[in-house]
PDB file of C-alpha atoms in Angstrom:
ATOM      1  CA  MET Z 107     -27.093 -10.732   6.771  1.00 84.00           C
ATOM      2  CA  LYS Z 108     -24.162  -9.394   4.781  1.00 93.00           C
ATOM      3  CA  ILE Z 109     -24.440  -7.519   1.870  1.00 93.00           C
ATOM      4  CA  SER Z 110     -22.044  -6.892  -1.244  1.00 97.00           C
ATOM      5  CA  VAL Z 111     -20.619  -3.107  -0.762  1.00 97.00           C
ATOM      6  CA  SER Z 112     -20.393  -2.160  -3.819  1.00 97.00           C
ATOM      7  CA  GLU Z 113     -24.292  -4.427  -4.725  1.00 97.00           C
ATOM      8  CA  LEU Z 114     -25.412  -1.875  -1.784  1.00 98.00           C
ATOM      9  CA  LEU Z 115     -23.452   0.962  -3.755  1.00 98.00           C
ATOM     10  CA  ASP Z 116     -24.960   0.551  -6.693  1.00 98.00           C
ATOM     11  CA  GLU Z 117     -28.533  -0.450  -5.774  1.00 98.00           C
ATOM     12  CA  LEU Z 118     -28.083   3.045  -3.701  1.00 98.00           C
ATOM     13  CA  LYS Z 119     -26.612   5.181  -6.931  1.00 98.00           C
ATOM     14  CA  GLU Z 120     -29.401   3.037  -9.189  1.00 98.00           C
ATOM     15  CA  ARG Z 121     -32.377   4.591  -6.307  1.00 98.00           C
ATOM     16  CA  THR Z 122     -30.685   8.476  -6.650  1.00 98.00           C
ATOM     17  CA  HIS Z 123     -30.407   8.528 -10.185  1.00 98.00           C
ATOM     18  CA  GLN Z 124     -34.077   7.507 -10.530  1.00 98.00           C
ATOM     19  CA  HIS Z 125     -35.291   9.664  -7.655  1.00 98.00           C
ATOM     20  CA  LEU Z 126     -33.135  12.853  -9.914  1.00 98.00           C
ATOM     21  CA  GLN Z 127     -34.739  11.882 -12.773  1.00 98.00           C
ATOM     22  CA  ASP Z 128     -38.549  12.123 -11.745  1.00 97.00           C
ATOM     23  CA  ALA Z 129     -37.335  15.605 -10.148  1.00 98.00           C
ATOM     24  CA  GLU Z 130     -36.068  16.841 -13.317  1.00 97.00           C
ATOM     25  CA  LYS Z 131     -39.362  15.648 -14.769  1.00 96.00           C
ATOM     26  CA  LEU Z 132     -41.510  17.608 -11.795  1.00 96.00           C
ATOM     27  CA  LEU Z 133     -39.822  21.406 -13.326  1.00 96.00           C
ATOM     28  CA  GLN Z 134     -42.076  20.889 -16.552  1.00 95.00           C
ATOM     29  CA  GLU Z 135     -45.120  21.235 -13.753  1.00 94.00           C
ATOM     30  CA  THR Z 136     -46.391  24.741 -12.976  1.00 94.00           C
ATOM     31  CA  GLU Z 137     -45.940  25.464  -9.464  1.00 94.00           C
ATOM     32  CA  GLU Z 138     -50.145  25.214  -8.766  1.00 93.00           C
ATOM     33  CA  GLU Z 139     -49.699  21.642 -10.030  1.00 93.00           C
ATOM     34  CA  LEU Z 140     -46.935  20.604  -7.740  1.00 96.00           C
ATOM     35  CA  ASN Z 141     -49.151  22.653  -4.557  1.00 94.00           C
ATOM     36  CA  PHE Z 142     -52.124  20.400  -6.062  1.00 93.00           C
ATOM     37  CA  ARG Z 143     -52.960  18.694  -2.994  1.00 88.00           C
ATOM     38  CA  ALA Z 144     -56.031  15.480  -2.882  1.00 85.00           C
ATOM     39  CA  SER Z 145     -57.313  16.992   0.920  1.00 86.00           C
ATOM     40  CA  GLN Z 146     -57.059  19.117   3.133  1.00 86.00           C
ATOM     41  CA  ASP Z 147     -54.685  16.815   5.301  1.00 87.00           C
ATOM     42  CA  SER Z 148     -52.206  15.648   2.207  1.00 90.00           C
ATOM     43  CA  TRP Z 149     -48.761  16.917   1.189  1.00 93.00           C
ATOM     44  CA  SER Z 150     -48.421  18.156  -1.936  1.00 94.00           C
ATOM     45  CA  THR Z 151     -45.636  17.565  -4.690  1.00 96.00           C
ATOM     46  CA  LEU Z 152     -43.586  20.161  -3.288  1.00 97.00           C
ATOM     47  CA  GLU Z 153     -43.960  19.292   0.655  1.00 96.00           C
ATOM     48  CA  CYS Z 154     -43.082  15.861   0.088  1.00 95.00           C
ATOM     49  CA  LEU Z 155     -39.827  17.185  -1.433  1.00 98.00           C
ATOM     50  CA  GLU Z 156     -39.098  19.815   0.990  1.00 97.00           C
ATOM     51  CA  HIS Z 157     -39.942  16.732   3.674  1.00 96.00           C
ATOM     52  CA  LEU Z 158     -37.201  15.267   2.334  1.00 97.00           C
ATOM     53  CA  ASN Z 159     -35.101  18.562   1.703  1.00 97.00           C
ATOM     54  CA  ARG Z 160     -34.886  19.099   5.546  1.00 96.00           C
ATOM     55  CA  TYR Z 161     -33.694  15.363   5.926  1.00 96.00           C
ATOM     56  CA  GLY Z 162     -31.364  16.134   3.621  1.00 97.00           C
ATOM     57  CA  ASP Z 163     -30.158  19.377   5.274  1.00 97.00           C
ATOM     58  CA  PHE Z 164     -29.421  17.588   8.364  1.00 96.00           C
ATOM     59  CA  TYR Z 165     -27.883  13.874   6.686  1.00 97.00           C
ATOM     60  CA  ILE Z 166     -26.099  15.167   3.440  1.00 98.00           C
ATOM     61  CA  PRO Z 167     -23.744  17.361   5.371  1.00 98.00           C
ATOM     62  CA  GLU Z 168     -23.812  14.800   8.279  1.00 97.00           C
ATOM     63  CA  ILE Z 169     -22.314  11.678   5.632  1.00 98.00           C
ATOM     64  CA  ALA Z 170     -20.038  14.419   4.374  1.00 98.00           C
ATOM     65  CA  ASN Z 171     -18.237  15.074   7.230  1.00 97.00           C
ATOM     66  CA  ARG Z 172     -18.180  11.356   8.513  1.00 97.00           C
ATOM     67  CA  ILE Z 173     -16.388  10.175   5.290  1.00 97.00           C
ATOM     68  CA  SER Z 174     -14.295  13.410   4.936  1.00 97.00           C
ATOM     69  CA  ALA Z 175     -13.027  12.177   8.667  1.00 96.00           C
ATOM     70  CA  SER Z 176     -13.292   8.809   8.058  1.00 96.00           C
ATOM     71  CA  LYS Z 177      -9.439   6.664   8.138  1.00 94.00           C
ATOM     72  CA  THR Z 178     -10.986   3.115   7.407  1.00 94.00           C
ATOM     73  CA  SER Z 179     -10.484   1.284   4.667  1.00 95.00           C
ATOM     74  CA  ALA Z 180     -13.345  -0.481   2.460  1.00 95.00           C
ATOM     75  CA  LYS Z 181     -14.319  -4.012   2.976  1.00 95.00           C
ATOM     76  CA  PRO Z 182     -15.987  -5.661   0.565  1.00 97.00           C
ATOM     77  CA  LEU Z 183     -19.343  -7.070   2.821  1.00 97.00           C
ATOM     78  CA  PHE Z 184     -21.449  -4.925   5.093  1.00 97.00           C
ATOM     79  CA  LYS Z 185     -23.277  -6.182   7.578  1.00 97.00           C
ATOM     80  CA  PRO Z 186     -26.087  -4.051   9.031  1.00 97.00           C
ATOM     81  CA  GLY Z 187     -27.333  -3.070  12.326  1.00 96.00           C
ATOM     82  CA  LEU Z 188     -29.794  -3.752  14.154  1.00 95.00           C
ATOM     83  CA  LEU Z 189     -31.453  -0.526  14.775  1.00 94.00           C
ATOM     84  CA  GLY Z 190     -30.626   0.702  11.396  1.00 94.00           C
ATOM     85  CA  ASN Z 191     -31.850  -1.898   9.793  1.00 95.00           C
ATOM     86  CA  TYR Z 192     -34.797  -1.646  11.450  1.00 93.00           C
ATOM     87  CA  PHE Z 193     -35.179   2.158  10.528  1.00 92.00           C
ATOM     88  CA  ALA Z 194     -34.081   1.170   6.845  1.00 94.00           C
ATOM     89  CA  ASN Z 195     -36.801  -1.110   6.366  1.00 92.00           C
ATOM     90  CA  THR Z 196     -39.273   0.691   7.422  1.00 91.00           C
ATOM     91  CA  MET Z 197     -38.860   3.570   5.169  1.00 91.00           C
ATOM     92  CA  LEU Z 198     -39.085   1.558   2.549  1.00 87.00           C
ATOM     93  CA  PRO Z 199     -42.017   1.587   0.165  1.00 80.00           C
ATOM     94  CA  LYS Z 200     -45.063  -0.895   0.996  1.00 77.00           C
ATOM     95  CA  GLU Z 201     -47.884  -1.819  -1.359  1.00 70.00           C
ATOM     96  CA  LYS Z 202     -50.486  -0.432   1.674  1.00 67.00           C
ATOM     97  CA  PRO Z 203     -48.313   2.597   2.355  1.00 61.00           C
ATOM     98  CA  ASN Z 204     -47.894   2.730   5.871  1.00 62.00           C
ATOM     99  CA  THR Z 205     -48.525   6.244   7.559  1.00 66.00           C
ATOM    100  CA  MET Z 206     -45.919   7.389   9.767  1.00 63.00           C
ATOM    101  CA  LYS Z 207     -45.909  10.414  12.521  1.00 69.00           C
ATOM    102  CA  THR Z 208     -43.965  13.409  11.032  1.00 70.00           C
ATOM    103  CA  LEU Z 209     -41.827  15.054  13.285  1.00 62.00           C
ATOM    104  CA  LYS Z 210     -43.084  18.750  13.650  1.00 70.00           C
ATOM    105  CA  ALA Z 211     -39.953  20.795  12.552  1.00 63.00           C
ATOM    106  CA  MET Z 212     -39.563  17.839   9.411  1.00 69.00           C
ATOM    107  CA  ASN Z 213     -43.727  18.659   8.484  1.00 69.00           C
ATOM    108  CA  PRO Z 214     -43.811  21.341   5.774  1.00 73.00           C
ATOM    109  CA  ILE Z 215     -48.007  21.326   5.204  1.00 79.00           C
ATOM    110  CA  HIS Z 216     -48.978  24.473   4.395  1.00 78.00           C
ATOM    111  CA  SER Z 217     -45.936  25.919   4.260  1.00 84.00           C
ATOM    112  CA  ARG Z 218     -45.363  28.786   0.872  1.00 87.00           C
ATOM    113  CA  LEU Z 219     -43.402  26.840  -1.390  1.00 93.00           C
ATOM    114  CA  ASN Z 220     -42.249  27.224  -4.999  1.00 96.00           C
ATOM    115  CA  LYS Z 221     -40.475  25.601  -7.639  1.00 96.00           C
ATOM    116  CA  SER Z 222     -37.184  25.990  -5.962  1.00 97.00           C
ATOM    117  CA  VAL Z 223     -37.824  23.646  -3.643  1.00 97.00           C
ATOM    118  CA  VAL Z 224     -36.944  20.978  -6.947  1.00 98.00           C
ATOM    119  CA  ASP Z 225     -34.262  22.498  -7.621  1.00 98.00           C
ATOM    120  CA  VAL Z 226     -32.677  22.103  -4.095  1.00 98.00           C
ATOM    121  CA  PHE Z 227     -34.332  18.504  -4.167  1.00 98.00           C
ATOM    122  CA  ILE Z 228     -32.370  18.155  -7.014  1.00 98.00           C
ATOM    123  CA  SER Z 229     -29.000  19.330  -6.202  1.00 98.00           C
ATOM    124  CA  GLN Z 230     -29.303  17.027  -2.888  1.00 98.00           C
ATOM    125  CA  GLN Z 231     -29.127  13.960  -4.728  1.00 98.00           C
ATOM    126  CA  LYS Z 232     -26.441  15.003  -7.075  1.00 98.00           C
ATOM    127  CA  GLN Z 233     -24.586  15.381  -3.749  1.00 98.00           C
ATOM    128  CA  LEU Z 234     -25.655  11.828  -2.382  1.00 98.00           C
ATOM    129  CA  LEU Z 235     -24.430  10.399  -5.363  1.00 98.00           C
ATOM    130  CA  GLU Z 236     -21.057  12.164  -4.683  1.00 98.00           C
ATOM    131  CA  LEU Z 237     -20.938  10.760  -1.664  1.00 98.00           C
ATOM    132  CA  LEU Z 238     -21.958   7.620  -2.646  1.00 98.00           C
ATOM    133  CA  GLU Z 239     -19.191   7.929  -4.873  1.00 98.00           C
ATOM    134  CA  LYS Z 240     -16.529   8.540  -2.248  1.00 97.00           C
ATOM    135  CA  ALA Z 241     -18.331   5.751   0.359  1.00 97.00           C
ATOM    136  CA  GLN Z 242     -16.339   3.231  -1.934  1.00 96.00           C
ATOM    137  CA  HIS Z 243     -13.236   3.619  -0.582  1.00 96.00           C
ATOM    138  CA  ILE Z 244     -14.223   3.396   3.510  1.00 97.00           C
ATOM    139  CA  ASP Z 245     -15.399   1.419   5.948  1.00 98.00           C
ATOM    140  CA  LEU Z 246     -19.392   1.698   6.199  1.00 98.00           C
ATOM    141  CA  GLU Z 247     -19.648  -0.294   9.121  1.00 97.00           C
ATOM    142  CA  LYS Z 248     -16.862   1.598  11.480  1.00 97.00           C
ATOM    143  CA  THR Z 249     -17.563   4.683   9.778  1.00 97.00           C
ATOM    144  CA  LYS Z 250     -20.866   6.129  11.946  1.00 96.00           C
ATOM    145  CA  THR Z 251     -23.255   8.837  11.681  1.00 96.00           C
ATOM    146  CA  SER Z 252     -25.696  11.084  14.297  1.00 93.00           C
ATOM    147  CA  ILE Z 253     -29.507  10.404  13.638  1.00 90.00           C
ATOM    148  CA  SER Z 254     -31.589  13.506  13.183  1.00 87.00           C
ATOM    149  CA  ILE Z 255     -33.876  12.668  16.159  1.00 78.00           C
ATOM    150  CA  SER Z 256     -30.570  12.024  18.315  1.00 77.00           C
ATOM    151  CA  LYS Z 257     -27.213  12.808  18.473  1.00 79.00           C
ATOM    152  CA  LEU Z 258     -26.461  10.049  20.671  1.00 82.00           C
ATOM    153  CA  ILE Z 259     -27.809   7.823  18.533  1.00 87.00           C
ATOM    154  CA  LYS Z 260     -25.130   6.745  15.932  1.00 95.00           C
ATOM    155  CA  LEU Z 261     -26.064   4.521  13.089  1.00 97.00           C
ATOM    156  CA  LYS Z 262     -23.729   2.816  10.733  1.00 97.00           C
ATOM    157  CA  LEU Z 263     -22.745   4.705   7.082  1.00 98.00           C
ATOM    158  CA  GLY Z 264     -24.209   2.034   5.085  1.00 98.00           C
ATOM    159  CA  ASP Z 265     -27.556   2.163   6.929  1.00 98.00           C
ATOM    160  CA  THR Z 266     -27.789   5.849   7.545  1.00 98.00           C
ATOM    161  CA  PHE Z 267     -27.136   5.913   3.787  1.00 98.00           C
ATOM    162  CA  ARG Z 268     -30.013   3.586   3.279  1.00 98.00           C
ATOM    163  CA  PHE Z 269     -32.333   5.452   5.731  1.00 97.00           C
ATOM    164  CA  VAL Z 270     -31.873   8.003   3.570  1.00 98.00           C
ATOM    165  CA  ILE Z 271     -32.251   7.018   0.634  1.00 98.00           C
ATOM    166  CA  TYR Z 272     -35.276   4.638   0.928  1.00 97.00           C
ATOM    167  CA  HIS Z 273     -37.025   7.488   2.695  1.00 96.00           C
ATOM    168  CA  ASN Z 274     -36.577   9.187  -0.552  1.00 98.00           C
ATOM    169  CA  THR Z 275     -37.754   6.243  -2.434  1.00 97.00           C
ATOM    170  CA  ARG Z 276     -40.998   6.226  -0.442  1.00 95.00           C
ATOM    171  CA  HIS Z 277     -41.950   9.613  -0.575  1.00 95.00           C
ATOM    172  CA  MET Z 278     -41.229   9.692  -4.340  1.00 97.00           C
ATOM    173  CA  GLU Z 279     -43.775   6.704  -4.910  1.00 94.00           C
ATOM    174  CA  GLN Z 280     -46.358   9.294  -2.529  1.00 93.00           C
ATOM    175  CA  ILE Z 281     -45.770  11.818  -5.266  1.00 95.00           C
ATOM    176  CA  LYS Z 282     -46.305   9.682  -7.969  1.00 93.00           C
ATOM    177  CA  ARG Z 283     -49.725   8.847  -6.603  1.00 91.00           C
ATOM    178  CA  ILE Z 284     -50.666  12.444  -5.780  1.00 92.00           C
ATOM    179  CA  VAL Z 285     -49.659  13.180 -10.087  1.00 86.00           C
ATOM    180  CA  ILE Z 286     -52.359  10.073 -10.397  1.00 84.00           C
ATOM    181  CA  HIS Z 287     -55.123  11.794  -8.070  1.00 80.00           C
ATOM    182  CA  LYS Z 288     -54.335  15.579  -9.569  1.00 76.00           C
ATOM    183  CA  LYS Z 289     -55.091  13.708 -13.039  1.00 72.00           C
ATOM    184  CA  GLU Z 290     -58.262  11.599 -11.974  1.00 70.00           C
ATOM    185  CA  HIS Z 291     -59.377  14.940 -10.429  1.00 64.00           C
ATOM    186  CA  ARG Z 292     -58.823  17.059 -13.467  1.00 59.00           C
ATOM    187  CA  VAL Z 293     -61.130  14.693 -15.298  1.00 48.00           C
ATOM    188  CA  PHE Z 294     -63.455  14.845 -12.972  1.00 49.00           C
ATOM    189  CA  LYS Z 295     -63.494  18.259 -12.686  1.00 51.00           C
ATOM    190  CA  LYS Z 296     -64.032  17.866 -16.877  1.00 49.00           C
ATOM    191  CA  ALA Z 297     -66.988  16.059 -16.822  1.00 43.00           C
TER     192      ALA Z 297
END
């Protein structure tokens, strides 16, 4: 299956713009609201964003370095790799969310977090948008990136973008469910 590079990058930019807008709305909430958790074992909004920030801390510099070092020219089509396509597709939110184990270093549960986490996420989304712009000029298949769990495994840049941005989508959807649960919790407390 081949994908038009311009369509792929447009889709990823659109998703990232949406993540940016959703995060900017979160700045209107109090830290108490952003730290609300539905249960002792679930993440708060800030923990979801901190989780994404930790991945962004690895992937954004990795992508930036690979783009600046790339000597390839853009191609009109992108063919996902087998492993990269699998990783990207497992990140897409499903109707009934599938739970996944999180690496300990990437799990922020019960961290002391404040609103600066939202600011970092917003900054990272802006950086992703800049990188997506730059990616239009290089080959998304031949340019490869390391992944956070092993520097030995390399993914095509197009798959890395898909993985990172679909992962962001997954957790932004989780945040929407937290907000709904928080509203229900407020109504229940008032009754």
